[in-house]
């Protein structure tokens, strides 16, 4: 190729328009054509050759790189066509890569094409390239983080303003932090796709996203946040992937967690994202920054475009570090086999012997308690009891809860794992 890079853009929404604005200052990069759904929509930017025919872009021989910022899994076939036409791909699409990455990366390898996806995890934080290149020397034990800005915003507002989940969700929707249908964010699916991608490059294994345990924030109440606060914790939606001790199996999950206030990640507020890594020889790292938004996300997309440009301008090929080399799937353990410390919010009848019943059930299943908190009796005559356990197996705490609830006097209203 000559020194000019020709781009085919798919999507001209929040991120696509940011990409057009930032690329307008590059004389040697041209957006040749752009696919959208609605040609008549009003936009902040002008792009030549706007089309609804995505195949006219992926089959255009003039185009070197496809920048896909449309979202959704419908782009799988067009992108496979682009790769077979020897085009490199830059994408921000975590769902597509988490669900169909194996097919896309196999196709890319066969066609000597690169798929760069920095924007797909944690928006503006340059975590993918850091893991693939500067941190390549490391053997990682764990990657974890706050990977969804919407849920972190809701949890921050619940804590700071003492509001219910529903009220905070409505505010987040008004301010544009949450979509009209917030399911993907609040049920944890968005974070699940992102941790699948991170685990994939951190552990050099393919990850089956459908096997990742995923629980969102919809059951968190102001009472949980207040109780956690009294015990010295904040509540965050944490996505994590870690090696199981003395094994190559992986424990990957997304769920709310109590985080000690002394841990730096507890300070991550509002829509900010954070990624923690622990490995040898580097030890512990934390990356913090904007996890979404037009310009932070554009920073990552354009960074990938420039990376491809600099490499293919010099050698007509992509550095091996940028391509995917692993084929094996990780063995992912089920959540039942995981080991955690747990916070339980218990509602009990105000009867003699309730604490004794909790103690007996804990003893039967080998669950040791580290804290227990009860403040008087509620107006309706029930008692709210908060307990925090030491580390135990998920299936044991679940059996213990089942036994407690069979008494009819005790209900475990919420179970939250502790980080
Ligand atoms: N927004 C962020 O902060 C952010 C952060 C990180 C990653 N991402 C990822 O970036 C991608 C884009 O996000 P976004 O927020 O920019 O989305 P968006 O504002 O909804 O824009 C999507 C764009 O794709 C176009 N599109 C949708 N379906 C299409 C189809 N069938 N054919 C042609 N064009 C189609 C839309 O066309 P119309 O404009 O005509 O409707 C629109 O221009 C997603 O994968 C998202 O997960 C976004």
GROMACS .gro file of C-alpha atoms and ligand atoms in nm:
model
  467
    1UNK     CA    1   0.000   0.000   0.000
    2UNK     CA    2   0.102   0.364  -0.033
    3UNK     CA    3   0.123   0.584   0.277
    4UNK     CA    4  -0.248   0.664   0.277
    5UNK     CA    5  -0.483   0.444   0.477
    6UNK     CA    6  -0.838   0.399   0.350
    7UNK     CA    7  -1.103   0.329   0.611
    8UNK     CA    8  -1.448   0.179   0.574
    9UNK     CA    9  -1.657   0.283   0.874
   10UNK     CA   10  -1.953   0.077   0.997
   11UNK     CA   11  -2.161   0.286   1.238
   12UNK     CA   12  -2.186   0.662   1.281
   13UNK     CA   13  -2.339   0.693   1.627
   14UNK     CA   14  -2.168   0.813   1.947
   15UNK     CA   15  -1.833   0.647   1.878
   16UNK     CA   16  -1.845   0.665   1.498
   17UNK     CA   17  -1.892   1.043   1.504
   18UNK     CA   18  -1.603   1.078   1.749
   19UNK     CA   19  -1.383   0.876   1.514
   20UNK     CA   20  -1.477   1.100   1.219
   21UNK     CA   21  -1.401   1.416   1.421
   22UNK     CA   22  -1.061   1.293   1.541
   23UNK     CA   23  -0.954   1.145   1.205
   24UNK     CA   24  -1.038   1.474   1.028
   25UNK     CA   25  -0.700   1.607   1.138
   26UNK     CA   26  -0.508   1.323   0.968
   27UNK     CA   27  -0.423   1.395   0.602
   28UNK     CA   28  -0.302   1.041   0.542
   29UNK     CA   29  -0.615   0.859   0.666
   30UNK     CA   30  -0.937   0.880   0.469
   31UNK     CA   31  -1.285   0.751   0.547
   32UNK     CA   32  -1.387   0.623   0.206
   33UNK     CA   33  -1.738   0.514   0.296
   34UNK     CA   34  -1.963   0.468   0.600
   35UNK     CA   35  -2.257   0.238   0.672
   36UNK     CA   36  -2.552   0.346   0.884
   37UNK     CA   37  -2.905   0.223   0.942
   38UNK     CA   38  -3.090   0.549   0.871
   39UNK     CA   39  -2.953   0.774   0.595
   40UNK     CA   40  -3.175   1.063   0.699
   41UNK     CA   41  -3.070   1.085   1.064
   42UNK     CA   42  -2.926   1.423   1.169
   43UNK     CA   43  -2.560   1.397   1.269
   44UNK     CA   44  -2.279   1.626   1.398
   45UNK     CA   45  -2.044   1.524   1.119
   46UNK     CA   46  -2.046   1.484   0.743
   47UNK     CA   47  -1.909   1.171   0.579
   48UNK     CA   48  -1.889   1.096   0.209
   49UNK     CA   49  -2.049   0.787   0.058
   50UNK     CA   50  -2.297   0.721   0.340
   51UNK     CA   51  -2.476   0.393   0.267
   52UNK     CA   52  -2.703   0.135   0.426
   53UNK     CA   53  -2.530  -0.139   0.225
   54UNK     CA   54  -2.258  -0.268   0.456
   55UNK     CA   55  -2.139  -0.520   0.192
   56UNK     CA   56  -2.053  -0.235  -0.047
   57UNK     CA   57  -1.795  -0.137   0.217
   58UNK     CA   58  -1.652  -0.476   0.313
   59UNK     CA   59  -1.621  -0.569  -0.057
   60UNK     CA   60  -1.466  -0.237  -0.164
   61UNK     CA   61  -1.111  -0.315  -0.285
   62UNK     CA   62  -0.997   0.043  -0.211
   63UNK     CA   63  -1.050  -0.007   0.164
   64UNK     CA   64  -0.761  -0.127   0.386
   65UNK     CA   65  -0.922  -0.125   0.731
   66UNK     CA   66  -1.279  -0.173   0.850
   67UNK     CA   67  -1.365   0.022   1.164
   68UNK     CA   68  -1.674  -0.137   1.316
   69UNK     CA   69  -1.848   0.086   1.571
   70UNK     CA   70  -2.208  -0.022   1.513
   71UNK     CA   71  -2.247  -0.290   1.782
   72UNK     CA   72  -2.452  -0.611   1.781
   73UNK     CA   73  -2.376  -0.957   1.647
   74UNK     CA   74  -2.534  -0.890   1.306
   75UNK     CA   75  -2.191  -0.759   1.193
   76UNK     CA   76  -2.034  -1.108   1.216
   77UNK     CA   77  -2.096  -1.204   0.851
   78UNK     CA   78  -1.994  -0.865   0.706
   79UNK     CA   79  -1.673  -0.870   0.912
   80UNK     CA   80  -1.590  -1.228   0.806
   81UNK     CA   81  -1.636  -1.114   0.445
   82UNK     CA   82  -1.405  -0.816   0.509
   83UNK     CA   83  -1.136  -1.041   0.658
   84UNK     CA   84  -1.159  -1.283   0.364
   85UNK     CA   85  -1.104  -0.974   0.148
   86UNK     CA   86  -0.776  -0.926   0.345
   87UNK     CA   87  -0.892  -0.621   0.538
   88UNK     CA   88  -0.781  -0.551   0.893
   89UNK     CA   89  -1.050  -0.486   1.154
   90UNK     CA   90  -1.076  -0.236   1.436
   91UNK     CA   91  -1.380  -0.293   1.655
   92UNK     CA   92  -1.533  -0.168   1.979
   93UNK     CA   93  -1.779  -0.459   1.986
   94UNK     CA   94  -1.732  -0.666   2.305
   95UNK     CA   95  -2.047  -0.873   2.256
   96UNK     CA   96  -1.944  -0.983   1.907
   97UNK     CA   97  -1.591  -1.078   2.016
   98UNK     CA   98  -1.700  -1.251   2.337
   99UNK     CA   99  -1.959  -1.461   2.150
  100UNK     CA  100  -1.798  -1.513   1.809
  101UNK     CA  101  -1.431  -1.426   1.867
  102UNK     CA  102  -1.305  -1.780   1.793
  103UNK     CA  103  -1.456  -1.775   1.443
  104UNK     CA  104  -1.335  -1.422   1.372
  105UNK     CA  105  -0.979  -1.474   1.499
  106UNK     CA  106  -0.945  -1.809   1.313
  107UNK     CA  107  -1.055  -1.637   0.994
  108UNK     CA  108  -0.815  -1.348   1.060
  109UNK     CA  109  -0.521  -1.584   1.107
  110UNK     CA  110  -0.600  -1.770   0.783
  111UNK     CA  111  -0.609  -1.438   0.597
  112UNK     CA  112  -0.314  -1.268   0.770
  113UNK     CA  113  -0.541  -0.994   0.900
  114UNK     CA  114  -0.544  -0.831   1.242
  115UNK     CA  115  -0.842  -0.763   1.465
  116UNK     CA  116  -0.767  -0.487   1.716
  117UNK     CA  117  -1.025  -0.423   1.988
  118UNK     CA  118  -0.885  -0.181   2.246
  119UNK     CA  119  -1.215   0.012   2.272
  120UNK     CA  120  -1.418  -0.300   2.348
  121UNK     CA  121  -1.298  -0.319   2.710
  122UNK     CA  122  -1.294  -0.021   2.948
  123UNK     CA  123  -1.339   0.245   2.674
  124UNK     CA  124  -1.046   0.485   2.700
  125UNK     CA  125  -0.822   0.273   2.925
  126UNK     CA  126  -0.543   0.121   2.711
  127UNK     CA  127  -0.558  -0.220   2.878
  128UNK     CA  128  -0.559  -0.461   2.582
  129UNK     CA  129  -0.240  -0.336   2.420
  130UNK     CA  130  -0.073  -0.309   2.761
  131UNK     CA  131  -0.143  -0.678   2.833
  132UNK     CA  132  -0.048  -0.790   2.481
  133UNK     CA  133   0.278  -0.593   2.459
  134UNK     CA  134   0.432  -0.412   2.760
  135UNK     CA  135   0.312  -0.677   3.009
  136UNK     CA  136   0.385  -0.975   2.783
  137UNK     CA  137   0.657  -1.101   3.022
  138UNK     CA  138   0.406  -1.172   3.297
  139UNK     CA  139   0.238  -1.482   3.424
  140UNK     CA  140  -0.092  -1.354   3.559
  141UNK     CA  141  -0.293  -1.492   3.853
  142UNK     CA  142  -0.584  -1.257   3.830
  143UNK     CA  143  -0.757  -0.983   3.635
  144UNK     CA  144  -1.051  -0.801   3.788
  145UNK     CA  145  -1.225  -0.473   3.763
  146UNK     CA  146  -1.512  -0.233   3.750
  147UNK     CA  147  -1.589  -0.265   3.380
  148UNK     CA  148  -1.936  -0.115   3.355
  149UNK     CA  149  -1.980   0.258   3.411
  150UNK     CA  150  -2.361   0.252   3.429
  151UNK     CA  151  -2.378   0.015   3.725
  152UNK     CA  152  -2.091   0.188   3.902
  153UNK     CA  153  -2.274   0.519   3.857
  154UNK     CA  154  -2.595   0.370   4.004
  155UNK     CA  155  -2.414   0.214   4.302
  156UNK     CA  156  -2.224   0.539   4.368
  157UNK     CA  157  -2.548   0.741   4.372
  158UNK     CA  158  -2.725   0.483   4.592
  159UNK     CA  159  -2.440   0.521   4.840
  160UNK     CA  160  -2.394   0.898   4.826
  161UNK     CA  161  -2.760   1.003   4.806
  162UNK     CA  162  -2.915   0.711   4.999
  163UNK     CA  163  -3.158   0.645   4.712
  164UNK     CA  164  -3.319   0.321   4.593
  165UNK     CA  165  -3.189   0.125   4.296
  166UNK     CA  166  -3.498   0.222   4.091
  167UNK     CA  167  -3.457   0.596   4.157
  168UNK     CA  168  -3.087   0.587   4.070
  169UNK     CA  169  -3.157   0.391   3.750
  170UNK     CA  170  -3.416   0.653   3.646
  171UNK     CA  171  -3.165   0.935   3.711
  172UNK     CA  172  -2.897   0.747   3.516
  173UNK     CA  173  -3.140   0.712   3.223
  174UNK     CA  174  -3.226   1.085   3.236
  175UNK     CA  175  -2.856   1.178   3.227
  176UNK     CA  176  -2.781   0.936   2.941
  177UNK     CA  177  -2.566   0.700   3.154
  178UNK     CA  178  -2.816   0.416   3.115
  179UNK     CA  179  -3.009   0.301   2.811
  180UNK     CA  180  -3.392   0.282   2.794
  181UNK     CA  181  -3.352  -0.096   2.818
  182UNK     CA  182  -3.077  -0.120   3.081
  183UNK     CA  183  -3.070  -0.504   3.096
  184UNK     CA  184  -2.727  -0.548   2.940
  185UNK     CA  185  -2.567  -0.321   3.200
  186UNK     CA  186  -2.765  -0.386   3.519
  187UNK     CA  187  -2.776  -0.765   3.479
  188UNK     CA  188  -2.398  -0.773   3.431
  189UNK     CA  189  -2.388  -0.898   3.068
  190UNK     CA  190  -2.181  -0.604   2.942
  191UNK     CA  191  -1.918  -0.666   3.213
  192UNK     CA  192  -1.937  -1.041   3.137
  193UNK     CA  193  -1.839  -0.986   2.770
  194UNK     CA  194  -1.553  -0.761   2.879
  195UNK     CA  195  -1.410  -1.001   3.138
  196UNK     CA  196  -1.430  -1.281   2.878
  197UNK     CA  197  -1.209  -1.073   2.647
  198UNK     CA  198  -0.968  -0.978   2.925
  199UNK     CA  199  -0.940  -1.339   3.050
  200UNK     CA  200  -0.876  -1.452   2.694
  201UNK     CA  201  -0.565  -1.235   2.654
  202UNK     CA  202  -0.446  -1.253   3.016
  203UNK     CA  203  -0.452  -1.635   3.030
  204UNK     CA  204  -0.399  -1.709   2.657
  205UNK     CA  205  -0.704  -1.932   2.644
  206UNK     CA  206  -1.033  -1.914   2.464
  207UNK     CA  207  -1.321  -1.841   2.699
  208UNK     CA  208  -1.678  -1.965   2.669
  209UNK     CA  209  -1.873  -1.654   2.771
  210UNK     CA  210  -2.190  -1.860   2.819
  211UNK     CA  211  -2.020  -2.042   3.111
  212UNK     CA  212  -1.942  -1.723   3.302
  213UNK     CA  213  -2.151  -1.683   3.616
  214UNK     CA  214  -2.325  -1.347   3.596
  215UNK     CA  215  -2.533  -1.162   3.853
  216UNK     CA  216  -2.627  -0.794   3.827
  217UNK     CA  217  -2.703  -0.520   4.078
  218UNK     CA  218  -3.084  -0.520   4.077
  219UNK     CA  219  -3.114  -0.687   4.419
  220UNK     CA  220  -2.885  -0.440   4.600
  221UNK     CA  221  -3.083  -0.225   4.843
  222UNK     CA  222  -2.991   0.093   5.032
  223UNK     CA  223  -2.994  -0.125   5.346
  224UNK     CA  224  -2.719  -0.348   5.200
  225UNK     CA  225  -2.514  -0.039   5.115
  226UNK     CA  226  -2.563   0.105   5.465
  227UNK     CA  227  -2.484  -0.226   5.638
  228UNK     CA  228  -2.175  -0.277   5.422
  229UNK     CA  229  -2.065   0.077   5.508
  230UNK     CA  230  -2.098   0.007   5.883
  231UNK     CA  231  -1.883  -0.302   5.841
  232UNK     CA  232  -1.614  -0.103   5.652
  233UNK     CA  233  -1.704  -0.193   5.292
  234UNK     CA  234  -1.849  -0.046   4.973
  235UNK     CA  235  -2.048  -0.246   4.719
  236UNK     CA  236  -1.918  -0.264   4.360
  237UNK     CA  237  -2.007  -0.473   4.055
  238UNK     CA  238  -1.684  -0.669   4.005
  239UNK     CA  239  -1.591  -0.875   3.702
  240UNK     CA  240  -1.305  -1.110   3.776
  241UNK     CA  241  -1.109  -1.396   3.625
  242UNK     CA  242  -0.853  -1.582   3.831
  243UNK     CA  243  -0.653  -1.901   3.826
  244UNK     CA  244  -0.779  -2.166   4.066
  245UNK     CA  245  -0.503  -2.244   4.319
  246UNK     CA  246  -0.268  -2.527   4.213
  247UNK     CA  247  -0.454  -2.572   3.884
  248UNK     CA  248  -0.482  -2.428   3.537
  249UNK     CA  249  -0.862  -2.401   3.571
  250UNK     CA  250  -1.015  -2.055   3.564
  251UNK     CA  251  -1.274  -1.900   3.794
  252UNK     CA  252  -1.451  -1.628   3.594
  253UNK     CA  253  -1.757  -1.439   3.714
  254UNK     CA  254  -1.941  -1.111   3.741
  255UNK     CA  255  -2.139  -1.014   4.050
  256UNK     CA  256  -2.165  -0.745   4.316
  257UNK     CA  257  -1.896  -0.762   4.586
  258UNK     CA  258  -1.824  -0.599   4.918
  259UNK     CA  259  -1.488  -0.423   4.884
  260UNK     CA  260  -1.288  -0.300   5.184
  261UNK     CA  261  -1.286   0.081   5.195
  262UNK     CA  262  -0.907   0.063   5.227
  263UNK     CA  263  -0.882  -0.103   4.881
  264UNK     CA  264  -0.813   0.150   4.606
  265UNK     CA  265  -1.086   0.003   4.384
  266UNK     CA  266  -1.351   0.104   4.640
  267UNK     CA  267  -1.271   0.468   4.552
  268UNK     CA  268  -1.371   0.427   4.186
  269UNK     CA  269  -1.682   0.641   4.152
  270UNK     CA  270  -1.956   0.715   3.900
  271UNK     CA  271  -1.895   0.601   3.542
  272UNK     CA  272  -1.519   0.553   3.585
  273UNK     CA  273  -1.373   0.208   3.514
  274UNK     CA  274  -1.079   0.030   3.677
  275UNK     CA  275  -0.884  -0.283   3.587
  276UNK     CA  276  -0.667  -0.469   3.839
  277UNK     CA  277  -0.398  -0.715   3.734
  278UNK     CA  278  -0.177  -0.936   3.945
  279UNK     CA  279   0.109  -1.119   3.789
  280UNK     CA  280   0.474  -1.209   3.806
  281UNK     CA  281   0.713  -1.030   3.768
  282UNK     CA  282   0.513  -0.706   3.770
  283UNK     CA  283   0.304  -0.772   4.086
  284UNK     CA  284  -0.013  -0.560   4.129
  285UNK     CA  285  -0.133  -0.295   3.884
  286UNK     CA  286  -0.445  -0.083   3.863
  287UNK     CA  287  -0.555   0.106   3.551
  288UNK     CA  288  -0.820   0.375   3.602
  289UNK     CA  289  -1.001   0.594   3.350
  290UNK     CA  290  -1.314   0.671   3.149
  291UNK     CA  291  -1.480   0.344   3.051
  292UNK     CA  292  -1.705   0.491   2.783
  293UNK     CA  293  -1.808   0.812   2.608
  294UNK     CA  294  -1.751   0.953   2.261
  295UNK     CA  295  -1.393   1.076   2.294
  296UNK     CA  296  -1.240   0.828   2.543
  297UNK     CA  297  -1.366   0.541   2.326
  298UNK     CA  298  -1.249   0.720   2.011
  299UNK     CA  299  -0.901   0.747   2.166
  300UNK     CA  300  -0.880   0.367   2.172
  301UNK     CA  301  -1.032   0.318   1.826
  302UNK     CA  302  -0.801   0.571   1.660
  303UNK     CA  303  -0.503   0.431   1.854
  304UNK     CA  304  -0.574   0.091   1.695
  305UNK     CA  305  -0.610   0.247   1.348
  306UNK     CA  306  -0.274   0.426   1.386
  307UNK     CA  307  -0.111   0.104   1.509
  308UNK     CA  308  -0.226  -0.082   1.199
  309UNK     CA  309  -0.121   0.206   0.977
  310UNK     CA  310   0.230   0.224   1.117
  311UNK     CA  311   0.279  -0.153   1.085
  312UNK     CA  312   0.140  -0.208   0.737
  313UNK     CA  313   0.306   0.104   0.602
  314UNK     CA  314   0.643  -0.046   0.696
  315UNK     CA  315   0.603  -0.416   0.634
  316UNK     CA  316   0.268  -0.499   0.474
  317UNK     CA  317   0.206  -0.731   0.771
  318UNK     CA  318   0.090  -0.701   1.128
  319UNK     CA  319   0.328  -0.765   1.418
  320UNK     CA  320   0.275  -1.119   1.556
  321UNK     CA  321   0.206  -0.972   1.900
  322UNK     CA  322  -0.113  -0.816   1.762
  323UNK     CA  323  -0.257  -1.142   1.638
  324UNK     CA  324  -0.421  -1.425   1.829
  325UNK     CA  325  -0.220  -1.747   1.870
  326UNK     CA  326  -0.417  -1.962   2.112
  327UNK     CA  327  -0.686  -2.216   2.021
  328UNK     CA  328  -0.753  -2.413   2.341
  329UNK     CA  329  -1.052  -2.338   2.558
  330UNK     CA  330  -0.996  -2.274   2.929
  331UNK     CA  331  -1.151  -2.513   3.178
  332UNK     CA  332  -1.390  -2.281   3.364
  333UNK     CA  333  -1.509  -2.398   3.706
  334UNK     CA  334  -1.872  -2.356   3.804
  335UNK     CA  335  -1.967  -2.096   4.065
  336UNK     CA  336  -2.062  -2.379   4.306
  337UNK     CA  337  -1.696  -2.474   4.327
  338UNK     CA  338  -1.570  -2.122   4.402
  339UNK     CA  339  -1.448  -2.014   4.743
  340UNK     CA  340  -1.552  -1.680   4.890
  341UNK     CA  341  -1.630  -1.490   5.202
  342UNK     CA  342  -2.002  -1.393   5.210
  343UNK     CA  343  -2.221  -1.115   5.342
  344UNK     CA  344  -2.573  -1.238   5.421
  345UNK     CA  345  -2.868  -1.012   5.502
  346UNK     CA  346  -3.110  -1.219   5.705
  347UNK     CA  347  -3.468  -1.133   5.800
  348UNK     CA  348  -3.582  -1.342   6.099
  349UNK     CA  349  -3.879  -1.374   6.330
  350UNK     CA  350  -3.813  -1.208   6.663
  351UNK     CA  351  -3.798  -1.538   6.850
  352UNK     CA  352  -3.574  -1.696   7.107
  353UNK     CA  353  -3.292  -1.906   6.963
  354UNK     CA  354  -3.265  -1.751   6.615
  355UNK     CA  355  -2.894  -1.671   6.652
  356UNK     CA  356  -2.848  -2.026   6.783
  357UNK     CA  357  -3.016  -2.168   6.470
  358UNK     CA  358  -2.783  -1.962   6.250
  359UNK     CA  359  -2.482  -2.085   6.449
  360UNK     CA  360  -2.593  -2.450   6.422
  361UNK     CA  361  -2.649  -2.429   6.046
  362UNK     CA  362  -2.308  -2.266   6.001
  363UNK     CA  363  -2.146  -2.543   6.205
  364UNK     CA  364  -2.318  -2.817   6.002
  365UNK     CA  365  -2.172  -2.685   5.675
  366UNK     CA  366  -1.830  -2.573   5.803
  367UNK     CA  367  -1.908  -2.204   5.764
  368UNK     CA  368  -1.717  -1.981   6.007
  369UNK     CA  369  -1.857  -1.635   6.077
  370UNK     CA  370  -1.631  -1.331   6.113
  371UNK     CA  371  -1.897  -1.063   6.186
  372UNK     CA  372  -2.256  -1.054   6.304
  373UNK     CA  373  -2.464  -0.739   6.331
  374UNK     CA  374  -2.817  -0.683   6.465
  375UNK     CA  375  -2.963  -0.348   6.563
  376UNK     CA  376  -3.280  -0.395   6.765
  377UNK     CA  377  -3.612  -0.505   6.619
  378UNK     CA  378  -3.784  -0.369   6.304
  379UNK     CA  379  -4.125  -0.195   6.321
  380UNK     CA  380  -4.296  -0.510   6.184
  381UNK     CA  381  -4.149  -0.720   6.464
  382UNK     CA  382  -3.883  -0.892   6.252
  383UNK     CA  383  -3.509  -0.870   6.305
  384UNK     CA  384  -3.251  -0.784   6.041
  385UNK     CA  385  -2.929  -0.972   6.103
  386UNK     CA  386  -2.618  -0.919   5.893
  387UNK     CA  387  -2.349  -1.186   5.901
  388UNK     CA  388  -2.015  -1.205   5.720
  389UNK     CA  389  -1.853  -1.544   5.681
  390UNK     CA  390  -1.491  -1.644   5.643
  391UNK     CA  391  -1.387  -1.816   5.320
  392UNK     CA  392  -1.604  -2.116   5.235
  393UNK     CA  393  -1.727  -2.299   4.928
  394UNK     CA  394  -2.028  -2.153   4.744
  395UNK     CA  395  -2.214  -2.484   4.750
  396UNK     CA  396  -2.169  -2.506   5.130
  397UNK     CA  397  -2.306  -2.159   5.197
  398UNK     CA  398  -2.600  -2.235   4.964
  399UNK     CA  399  -2.675  -2.558   5.155
  400UNK     CA  400  -2.648  -2.364   5.481
  401UNK     CA  401  -2.895  -2.101   5.351
  402UNK     CA  402  -3.136  -2.374   5.237
  403UNK     CA  403  -3.126  -2.534   5.582
  404UNK     CA  404  -3.187  -2.199   5.755
  405UNK     CA  405  -3.481  -2.114   5.531
  406UNK     CA  406  -3.642  -2.455   5.593
  407UNK     CA  407  -3.698  -2.349   5.956
  408UNK     CA  408  -3.962  -2.104   5.830
  409UNK     CA  409  -3.839  -1.840   6.077
  410UNK     CA  410  -3.545  -1.718   5.873
  411UNK     CA  411  -3.511  -1.573   5.522
  412UNK     CA  412  -3.178  -1.486   5.362
  413UNK     CA  413  -3.278  -1.177   5.167
  414UNK     CA  414  -2.944  -1.110   5.002
  415UNK     CA  415  -2.612  -1.288   4.963
  416UNK     CA  416  -2.317  -1.080   4.842
  417UNK     CA  417  -1.964  -1.211   4.800
  418UNK     CA  418  -1.674  -1.026   4.964
  419UNK     CA  419  -1.364  -0.932   4.765
  420LIG     N1  420  -2.079   0.457   2.344
  420LIG     C1  421  -1.972   0.423   2.415
  420LIG     O1  422  -1.932   0.497   2.504
  420LIG     C2  423  -1.900   0.295   2.386
  420LIG     C3  424  -1.788   0.261   2.465
  420LIG     C4  425  -1.718   0.143   2.436
  420LIG     C5  426  -1.762   0.062   2.334
  420LIG     N2  427  -1.874   0.096   2.262
  420LIG     C6  428  -1.916   0.005   2.156
  420LIG     O2  429  -1.909   0.078   2.034
  420LIG     C7  430  -2.011   0.032   1.947
  420LIG     C8  431  -2.094   0.153   1.903
  420LIG     O3  432  -2.150   0.215   2.016
  420LIG     P1  433  -2.226   0.356   2.002
  420LIG     O4  434  -2.255   0.399   2.141
  420LIG     O5  435  -2.153   0.447   1.913
  420LIG     O6  436  -2.362   0.309   1.933
  420LIG     P2  437  -2.475   0.398   1.866
  420LIG     O7  438  -2.463   0.540   1.907
  420LIG     O8  439  -2.604   0.328   1.889
  420LIG     O9  440  -2.440   0.389   1.710
  420LIG     C9  441  -2.456   0.272   1.636
  420LIG    C10  442  -2.435   0.304   1.490
  420LIG    O10  443  -2.443   0.184   1.413
  420LIG    C11  444  -2.535   0.204   1.306
  420LIG     N3  445  -2.603   0.078   1.277
  420LIG    C12  446  -2.676   0.002   1.363
  420LIG     N4  447  -2.728  -0.105   1.299
  420LIG    C13  448  -2.688  -0.093   1.170
  420LIG    C14  449  -2.710  -0.171   1.053
  420LIG     N5  450  -2.786  -0.283   1.057
  420LIG     N6  451  -2.651  -0.132   0.937
  420LIG    C15  452  -2.574  -0.020   0.932
  420LIG     N7  453  -2.550   0.059   1.040
  420LIG    C16  454  -2.607   0.022   1.156
  420LIG    C17  455  -2.632   0.310   1.354
  420LIG    O11  456  -2.691   0.372   1.242
  420LIG     P3  457  -2.793   0.498   1.260
  420LIG    O12  458  -2.709   0.609   1.314
  420LIG    O13  459  -2.842   0.526   1.123
  420LIG    O14  460  -2.899   0.450   1.356
  420LIG    C18  461  -2.539   0.400   1.434
  420LIG    O15  462  -2.478   0.496   1.350
  420LIG    C19  463  -2.088  -0.077   2.024
  420LIG    O16  464  -2.033  -0.202   1.995
  420LIG    C20  465  -2.060  -0.041   2.168
  420LIG    O17  466  -2.070  -0.152   2.255
  420LIG    C21  467  -1.943   0.209   2.286
   0.00000   0.00000   0.00000
